[in-house]
Structure formats: structure tokens, C-alpha cells
Coordinates of N, CA, C and O in Angstrom, one line a residue:
X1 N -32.1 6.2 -5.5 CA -30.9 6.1 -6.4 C -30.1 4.9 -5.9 O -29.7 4.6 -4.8
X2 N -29.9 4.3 -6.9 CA -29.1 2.7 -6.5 C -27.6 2.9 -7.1 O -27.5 3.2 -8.3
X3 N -26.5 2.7 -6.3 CA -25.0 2.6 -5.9 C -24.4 1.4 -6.0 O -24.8 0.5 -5.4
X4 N -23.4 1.4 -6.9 CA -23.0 0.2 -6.9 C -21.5 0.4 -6.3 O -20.8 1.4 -6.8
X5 N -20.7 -0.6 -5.3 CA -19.7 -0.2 -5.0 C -18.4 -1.0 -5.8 O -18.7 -2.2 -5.8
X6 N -17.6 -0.8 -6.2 CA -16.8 -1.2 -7.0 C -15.3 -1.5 -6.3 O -14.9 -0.5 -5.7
X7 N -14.6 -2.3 -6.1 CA -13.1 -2.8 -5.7 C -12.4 -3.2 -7.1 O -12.4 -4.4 -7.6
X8 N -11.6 -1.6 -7.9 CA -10.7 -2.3 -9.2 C -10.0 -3.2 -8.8 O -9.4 -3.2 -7.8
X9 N -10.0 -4.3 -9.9 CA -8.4 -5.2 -10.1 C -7.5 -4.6 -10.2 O -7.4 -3.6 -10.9
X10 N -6.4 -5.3 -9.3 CA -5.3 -4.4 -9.0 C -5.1 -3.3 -8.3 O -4.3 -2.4 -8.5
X11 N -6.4 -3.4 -6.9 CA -6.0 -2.6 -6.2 C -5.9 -3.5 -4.6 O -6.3 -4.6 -4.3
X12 N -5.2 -2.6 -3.7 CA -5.5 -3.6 -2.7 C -7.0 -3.5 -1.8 O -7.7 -2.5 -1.4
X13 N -7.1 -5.1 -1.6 CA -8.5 -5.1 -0.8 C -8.3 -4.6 0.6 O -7.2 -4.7 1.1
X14 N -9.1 -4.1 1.1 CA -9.5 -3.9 2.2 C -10.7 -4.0 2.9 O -11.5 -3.2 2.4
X15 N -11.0 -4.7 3.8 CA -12.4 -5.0 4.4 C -12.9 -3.8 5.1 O -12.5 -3.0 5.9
X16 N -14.5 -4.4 4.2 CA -15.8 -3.2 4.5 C -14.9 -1.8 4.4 O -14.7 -1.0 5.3
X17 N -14.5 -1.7 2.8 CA -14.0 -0.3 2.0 C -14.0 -0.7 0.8 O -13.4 -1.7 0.5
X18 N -14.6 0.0 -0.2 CA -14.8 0.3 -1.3 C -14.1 1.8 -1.9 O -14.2 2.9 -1.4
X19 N -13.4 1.3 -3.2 CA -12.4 2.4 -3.8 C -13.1 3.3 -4.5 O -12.7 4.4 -4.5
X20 N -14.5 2.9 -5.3 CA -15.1 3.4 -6.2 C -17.1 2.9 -5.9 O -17.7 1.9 -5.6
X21 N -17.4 4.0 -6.1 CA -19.0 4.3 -5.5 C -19.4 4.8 -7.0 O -18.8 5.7 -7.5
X22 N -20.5 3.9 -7.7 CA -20.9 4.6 -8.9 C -22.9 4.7 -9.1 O -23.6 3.7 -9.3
X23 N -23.2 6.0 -8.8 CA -24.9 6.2 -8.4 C -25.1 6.4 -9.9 O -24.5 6.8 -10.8
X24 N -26.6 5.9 -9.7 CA -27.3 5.4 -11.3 C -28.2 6.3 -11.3 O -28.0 7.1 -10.3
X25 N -29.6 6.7 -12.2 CA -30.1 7.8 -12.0 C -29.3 8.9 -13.1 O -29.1 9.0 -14.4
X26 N -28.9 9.7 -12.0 CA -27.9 10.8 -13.0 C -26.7 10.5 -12.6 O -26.4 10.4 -11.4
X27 N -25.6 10.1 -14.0 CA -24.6 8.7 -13.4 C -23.8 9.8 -12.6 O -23.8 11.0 -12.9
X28 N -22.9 9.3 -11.3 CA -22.0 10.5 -10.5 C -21.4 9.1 -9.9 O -22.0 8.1 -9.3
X29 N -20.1 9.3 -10.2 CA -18.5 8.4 -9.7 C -18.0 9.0 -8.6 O -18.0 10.2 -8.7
X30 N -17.6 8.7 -7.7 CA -17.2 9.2 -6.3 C -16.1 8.0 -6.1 O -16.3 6.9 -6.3
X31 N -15.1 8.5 -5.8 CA -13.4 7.7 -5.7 C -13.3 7.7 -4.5 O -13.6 8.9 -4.3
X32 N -13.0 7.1 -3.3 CA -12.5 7.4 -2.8 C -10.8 7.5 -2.3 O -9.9 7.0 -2.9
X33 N -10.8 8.3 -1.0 CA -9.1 8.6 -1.3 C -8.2 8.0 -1.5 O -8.4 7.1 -0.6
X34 N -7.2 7.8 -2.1 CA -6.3 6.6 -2.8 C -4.9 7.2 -2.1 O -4.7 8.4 -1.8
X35 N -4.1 6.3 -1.9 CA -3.0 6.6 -1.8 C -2.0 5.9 -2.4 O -2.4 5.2 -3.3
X36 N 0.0 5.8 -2.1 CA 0.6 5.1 -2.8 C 0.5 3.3 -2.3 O 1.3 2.7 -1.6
X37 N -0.7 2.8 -2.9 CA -0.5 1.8 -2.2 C 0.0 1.0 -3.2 O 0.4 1.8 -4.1
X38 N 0.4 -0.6 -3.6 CA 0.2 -1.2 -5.1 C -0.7 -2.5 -4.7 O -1.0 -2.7 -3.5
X39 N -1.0 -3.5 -5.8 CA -2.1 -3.8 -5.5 C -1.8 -5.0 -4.1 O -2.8 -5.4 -3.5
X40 N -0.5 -5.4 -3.6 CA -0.7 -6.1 -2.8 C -0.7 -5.2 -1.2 O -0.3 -5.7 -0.2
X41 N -1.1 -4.1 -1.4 CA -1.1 -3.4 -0.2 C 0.4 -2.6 0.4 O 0.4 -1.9 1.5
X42 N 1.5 -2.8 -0.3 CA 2.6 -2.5 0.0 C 2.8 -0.8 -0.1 O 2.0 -0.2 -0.8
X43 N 3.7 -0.1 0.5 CA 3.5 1.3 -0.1 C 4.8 1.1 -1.3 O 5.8 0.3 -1.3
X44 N 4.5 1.9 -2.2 CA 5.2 1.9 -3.9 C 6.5 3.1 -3.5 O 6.0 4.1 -3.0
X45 N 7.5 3.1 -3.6 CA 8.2 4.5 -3.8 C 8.2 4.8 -2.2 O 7.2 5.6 -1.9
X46 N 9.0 4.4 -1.0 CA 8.9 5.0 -0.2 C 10.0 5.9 -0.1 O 11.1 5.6 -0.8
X47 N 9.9 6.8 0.6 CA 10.7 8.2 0.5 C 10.7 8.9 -0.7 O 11.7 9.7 -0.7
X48 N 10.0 9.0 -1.8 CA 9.9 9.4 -3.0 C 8.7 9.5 -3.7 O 8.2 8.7 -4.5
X49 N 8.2 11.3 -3.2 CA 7.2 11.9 -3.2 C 6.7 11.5 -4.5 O 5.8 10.8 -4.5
X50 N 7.4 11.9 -5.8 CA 7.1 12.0 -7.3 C 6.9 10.7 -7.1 O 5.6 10.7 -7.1
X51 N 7.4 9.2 -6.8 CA 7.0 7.8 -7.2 C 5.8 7.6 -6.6 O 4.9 6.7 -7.0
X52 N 5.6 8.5 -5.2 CA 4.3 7.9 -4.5 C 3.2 8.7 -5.0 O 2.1 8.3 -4.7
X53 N 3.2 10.1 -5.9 CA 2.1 10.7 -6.4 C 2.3 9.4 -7.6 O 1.9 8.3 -7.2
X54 N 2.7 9.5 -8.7 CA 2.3 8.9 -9.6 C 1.8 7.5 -9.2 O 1.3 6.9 -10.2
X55 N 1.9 6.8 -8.0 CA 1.3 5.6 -8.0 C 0.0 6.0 -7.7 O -0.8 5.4 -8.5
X56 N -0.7 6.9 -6.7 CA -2.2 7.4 -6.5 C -2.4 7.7 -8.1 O -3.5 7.2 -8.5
X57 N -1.8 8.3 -9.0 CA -2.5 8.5 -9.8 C -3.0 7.1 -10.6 O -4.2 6.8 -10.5
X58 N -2.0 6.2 -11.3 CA -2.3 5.2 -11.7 C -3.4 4.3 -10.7 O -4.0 3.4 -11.3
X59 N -3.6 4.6 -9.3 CA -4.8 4.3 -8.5 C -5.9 4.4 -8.9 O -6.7 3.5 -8.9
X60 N -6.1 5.9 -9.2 CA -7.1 6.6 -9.7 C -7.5 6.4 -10.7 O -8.7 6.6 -10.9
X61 N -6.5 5.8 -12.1 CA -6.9 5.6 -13.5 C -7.4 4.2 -13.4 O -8.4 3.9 -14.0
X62 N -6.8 3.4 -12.5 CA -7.8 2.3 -12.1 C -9.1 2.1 -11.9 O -9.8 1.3 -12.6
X63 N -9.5 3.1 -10.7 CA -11.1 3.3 -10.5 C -11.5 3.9 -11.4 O -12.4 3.2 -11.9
X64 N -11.1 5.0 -12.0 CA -12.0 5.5 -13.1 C -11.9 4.2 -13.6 O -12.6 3.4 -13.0
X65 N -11.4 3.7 -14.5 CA -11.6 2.1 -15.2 C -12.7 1.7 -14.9 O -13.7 1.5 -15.7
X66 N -12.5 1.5 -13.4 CA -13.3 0.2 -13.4 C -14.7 1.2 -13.6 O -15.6 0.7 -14.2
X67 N -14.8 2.0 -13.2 CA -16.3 2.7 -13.4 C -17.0 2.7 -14.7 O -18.2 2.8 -14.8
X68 N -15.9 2.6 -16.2 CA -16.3 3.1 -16.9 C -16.1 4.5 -17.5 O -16.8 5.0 -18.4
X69 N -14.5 5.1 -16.7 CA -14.5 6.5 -17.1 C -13.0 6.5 -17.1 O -12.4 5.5 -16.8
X70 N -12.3 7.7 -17.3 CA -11.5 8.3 -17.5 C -11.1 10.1 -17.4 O -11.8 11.1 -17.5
X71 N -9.7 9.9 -17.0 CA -8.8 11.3 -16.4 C -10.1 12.3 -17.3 O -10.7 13.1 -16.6
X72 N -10.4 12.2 -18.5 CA -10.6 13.0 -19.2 C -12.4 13.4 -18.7 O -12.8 14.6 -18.7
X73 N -13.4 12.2 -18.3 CA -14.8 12.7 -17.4 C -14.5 13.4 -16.3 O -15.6 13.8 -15.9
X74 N -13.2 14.0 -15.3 CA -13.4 14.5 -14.3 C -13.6 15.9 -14.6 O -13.1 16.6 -15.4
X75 N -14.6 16.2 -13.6 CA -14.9 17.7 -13.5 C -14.6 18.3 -12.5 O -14.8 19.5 -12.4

């Protein structure tokens, strides 16, 4: 099964880490864990749980993006 690793636009880079893992075969998206970061690596909302959840989330709508998917494929 061949894996392709994905780094969305607009997230921050990080060396030798990948945000998004997408296996071909029977297609399966694997995210890995996101947190509040924004894309230049800064944290978003510090002291302010609600700004720092909604930044992982908009993290997350990112990778799904870039995979090809959406809030709405998670199972």
C-alpha cells in the first residue's frame, strides 16, 4: 500500500513531520495531531481555550483539504 505524506498550505512546517498521511488501495486519511498553531508556527489565542480549539479545528479543515476530504468524510 503506497502513502503519500501531505504538508497543507497554510500550515506550519516542521522538519521530518507530516500533518496528513493519505494510503491508496482502500483510500484511509490519518491526520496527525494538530494543535493551536497558525501557519507561521505561532500559538493563535493564547490564554483562550475557545480561540485555541477553533484554530485546531480550522487545522484540521486544512488537512482534510489538502487530502481531498472534508468534516463531513470523518468517521
Amino acid at each position: 500500500m503506497a502513502v503519500s505524506l501531505i504538508n497543507p498550505d497554510g500550515h506550519v512546517r516542521v522538519p521530518i513531520y507530516h500533518h496528513v498521511a493519505v494510503a491508496t488501495g482502500s483510500r484511509q486519511v490519518h491526520i496527525a495531531g494538530q494543535v493551536a498553531w497558525g501557519e507561521n508556527g505561532g500559538l493563535v489565542a493564547p490564554g483562550d481555550l475557545a480561540g485555541q480549539v477553533a484554530q485546531v479545528y480550522r487545522n484540521v479543515a486544512k488537512a482534510l483539504d489538502a487530502a481531498g476530504a472534508t468534516f463531513h468524510d470523518v468517521r
